[in-house]
């Protein structure tokens, strides 16, 4: 079956670094997406990885290991506005996204 | 402003009533999607359309129908609403033209539906 696993909730301190992990198992693979979703709002696109390695985009970086079925989202210099849910999604062989339940990130001053 | 709009923003509906959720995009994207989001669960695909005139069933299609008469609009209809359809509904679109980055999905603001 298809499955995406990520932690339900994480807490971090303002200014610190946090890593949100995601493991995936899908029928075929056409890339791994990360989205940010603030409470009561729509998901917004953060990153896309299809090749192994690290993609850096400002304070956010995303890593992929296809052989391990593993990805992580790294957030640096955390700000209070980073408090949100972070959704991991794998694109399967039919180009459909299989979504994890999301990781709620709580930032404390 | 370019993007996706959804209507209504929220709705309370009596069980058994028919309801259509509207979705319009002005990005000329080929593909459109309807998801529902429930607490503790990931987004679940209800129906999708890869291009105008075609539709497909997602993971949870029962009780829902869609149509794609043109590129911009993708309405979702609940023929006879039931309480288990209480959820937040998101419409999304992607370029879907093939090539890097064309599968990124962009989401509308959502419709919060309560069925009593």
PDB file of N, CA and C in Angstrom, chain A residues 33 35 37 41-43 45 87 91 95-97 99-101, chain B residues 33 35 37 40-43 45 48 90 103-105 107-108:
ATOM      1  N   UNK A  33       7.238  16.384  -2.359  1.00  0.00           N
ATOM      2  CA  UNK A  33       6.856  17.778  -2.165  1.00  0.00           C
ATOM      3  C   UNK A  33       6.736  18.084  -0.669  1.00  0.00           C
ATOM      4  N   UNK A  35       4.865  21.157   1.681  1.00  0.00           N
ATOM      5  CA  UNK A  35       3.977  22.307   1.714  1.00  0.00           C
ATOM      6  C   UNK A  35       3.895  22.827   3.147  1.00  0.00           C
ATOM      7  N   UNK A  37       1.301  24.876   5.787  1.00  0.00           N
ATOM      8  CA  UNK A  37      -0.113  25.235   5.952  1.00  0.00           C
ATOM      9  C   UNK A  37      -0.310  25.900   7.309  1.00  0.00           C
ATOM     10  N   UNK A  41      -5.773  28.078   6.804  1.00  0.00           N
ATOM     11  CA  UNK A  41      -5.406  28.534   5.460  1.00  0.00           C
ATOM     12  C   UNK A  41      -5.122  27.368   4.526  1.00  0.00           C
ATOM     13  N   UNK A  42      -4.868  27.686   3.278  1.00  0.00           N
ATOM     14  CA  UNK A  42      -4.562  26.661   2.277  1.00  0.00           C
ATOM     15  C   UNK A  42      -3.090  26.257   2.354  1.00  0.00           C
ATOM     16  N   UNK A  43      -2.771  25.045   1.925  1.00  0.00           N
ATOM     17  CA  UNK A  43      -1.354  24.663   1.810  1.00  0.00           C
ATOM     18  C   UNK A  43      -0.670  25.517   0.742  1.00  0.00           C
ATOM     19  N   UNK A  45       3.093  25.822  -1.477  1.00  0.00           N
ATOM     20  CA  UNK A  45       4.233  25.042  -1.931  1.00  0.00           C
ATOM     21  C   UNK A  45       5.535  25.572  -1.333  1.00  0.00           C
ATOM     22  N   UNK A  87       3.438  19.716   5.467  1.00  0.00           N
ATOM     23  CA  UNK A  87       2.877  18.531   4.821  1.00  0.00           C
ATOM     24  C   UNK A  87       3.882  17.944   3.837  1.00  0.00           C
ATOM     25  N   UNK A  91       4.678  11.926  -4.985  1.00  0.00           N
ATOM     26  CA  UNK A  91       3.944  11.788  -6.238  1.00  0.00           C
ATOM     27  C   UNK A  91       4.163  10.385  -6.788  1.00  0.00           C
ATOM     28  N   UNK A  95       1.185  10.200 -11.176  1.00  0.00           N
ATOM     29  CA  UNK A  95       1.328  11.647 -10.959  1.00  0.00           C
ATOM     30  C   UNK A  95       0.276  12.179 -10.000  1.00  0.00           C
ATOM     31  N   UNK A  96      -0.192  11.319  -9.090  1.00  0.00           N
ATOM     32  CA  UNK A  96      -1.082  11.759  -8.029  1.00  0.00           C
ATOM     33  C   UNK A  96      -0.265  11.928  -6.758  1.00  0.00           C
ATOM     34  N   UNK A  97      -0.630  12.913  -5.939  1.00  0.00           N
ATOM     35  CA  UNK A  97       0.066  13.153  -4.683  1.00  0.00           C
ATOM     36  C   UNK A  97      -0.550  12.323  -3.567  1.00  0.00           C
ATOM     37  N   UNK A  99      -0.482  12.130   0.435  1.00  0.00           N
ATOM     38  CA  UNK A  99      -0.147  13.109   1.468  1.00  0.00           C
ATOM     39  C   UNK A  99       0.031  12.474   2.838  1.00  0.00           C
ATOM     40  N   UNK A 100       1.007  12.960   3.583  1.00  0.00           N
ATOM     41  CA  UNK A 100       1.092  12.668   4.995  1.00  0.00           C
ATOM     42  C   UNK A 100       0.079  13.519   5.757  1.00  0.00           C
ATOM     43  N   UNK A 101      -0.114  13.183   7.030  1.00  0.00           N
ATOM     44  CA  UNK A 101      -1.099  13.893   7.852  1.00  0.00           C
ATOM     45  C   UNK A 101      -0.593  15.258   8.307  1.00  0.00           C
TER      46      UNK A 101
ATOM     47  N   UNK B  33      -7.930  19.585  -9.204  1.00  0.00           N
ATOM     48  CA  UNK B  33      -8.121  18.542  -8.194  1.00  0.00           C
ATOM     49  C   UNK B  33      -9.084  19.036  -7.112  1.00  0.00           C
ATOM     50  N   UNK B  35      -9.758  18.014  -3.040  1.00  0.00           N
ATOM     51  CA  UNK B  35      -9.343  17.271  -1.867  1.00  0.00           C
ATOM     52  C   UNK B  35     -10.286  17.589  -0.713  1.00  0.00           C
ATOM     53  N   UNK B  37      -9.920  17.647   3.618  1.00  0.00           N
ATOM     54  CA  UNK B  37      -8.939  17.584   4.702  1.00  0.00           C
ATOM     55  C   UNK B  37      -9.670  17.446   6.014  1.00  0.00           C
ATOM     56  N   UNK B  40      -6.262  15.111  11.581  1.00  0.00           N
ATOM     57  CA  UNK B  40      -5.488  13.892  11.809  1.00  0.00           C
ATOM     58  C   UNK B  40      -5.245  13.051  10.573  1.00  0.00           C
ATOM     59  N   UNK B  41      -5.821  13.471   9.466  1.00  0.00           N
ATOM     60  CA  UNK B  41      -5.625  12.731   8.219  1.00  0.00           C
ATOM     61  C   UNK B  41      -4.954  13.634   7.195  1.00  0.00           C
ATOM     62  N   UNK B  42      -4.258  13.007   6.262  1.00  0.00           N
ATOM     63  CA  UNK B  42      -3.697  13.783   5.169  1.00  0.00           C
ATOM     64  C   UNK B  42      -4.778  14.220   4.204  1.00  0.00           C
ATOM     65  N   UNK B  43      -4.428  15.134   3.323  1.00  0.00           N
ATOM     66  CA  UNK B  43      -5.345  15.498   2.253  1.00  0.00           C
ATOM     67  C   UNK B  43      -5.701  14.250   1.445  1.00  0.00           C
ATOM     68  N   UNK B  45      -7.643  12.809  -1.997  1.00  0.00           N
ATOM     69  CA  UNK B  45      -8.118  13.211  -3.316  1.00  0.00           C
ATOM     70  C   UNK B  45      -9.510  12.645  -3.572  1.00  0.00           C
ATOM     71  N   UNK B  48     -10.315  14.306  -9.835  1.00  0.00           N
ATOM     72  CA  UNK B  48      -9.340  15.142 -10.521  1.00  0.00           C
ATOM     73  C   UNK B  48      -9.720  15.244 -11.992  1.00  0.00           C
ATOM     74  N   UNK B  90     -10.609  21.543  -0.400  1.00  0.00           N
ATOM     75  CA  UNK B  90      -9.658  22.360  -1.140  1.00  0.00           C
ATOM     76  C   UNK B  90      -9.658  21.975  -2.615  1.00  0.00           C
ATOM     77  N   UNK B 103       4.154  19.889 -12.241  1.00  0.00           N
ATOM     78  CA  UNK B 103       3.193  19.130 -11.440  1.00  0.00           C
ATOM     79  C   UNK B 103       2.932  19.764 -10.095  1.00  0.00           C
ATOM     80  N   UNK B 104       3.569  20.868  -9.789  1.00  0.00           N
ATOM     81  CA  UNK B 104       3.331  21.542  -8.520  1.00  0.00           C
ATOM     82  C   UNK B 104       1.888  21.994  -8.461  1.00  0.00           C
ATOM     83  N   UNK B 105       1.223  21.635  -7.363  1.00  0.00           N
ATOM     84  CA  UNK B 105      -0.178  21.985  -7.202  1.00  0.00           C
ATOM     85  C   UNK B 105      -0.321  23.257  -6.372  1.00  0.00           C
ATOM     86  N   UNK B 107      -3.151  25.736  -4.400  1.00  0.00           N
ATOM     87  CA  UNK B 107      -4.420  25.512  -3.735  1.00  0.00           C
ATOM     88  C   UNK B 107      -5.265  26.782  -3.626  1.00  0.00           C
ATOM     89  N   UNK B 108      -6.590  26.570  -3.688  1.00  0.00           N
ATOM     90  CA  UNK B 108      -7.527  27.624  -3.353  1.00  0.00           C
ATOM     91  C   UNK B 108      -7.652  27.757  -1.844  1.00  0.00           C
TER      92      UNK B 108
END
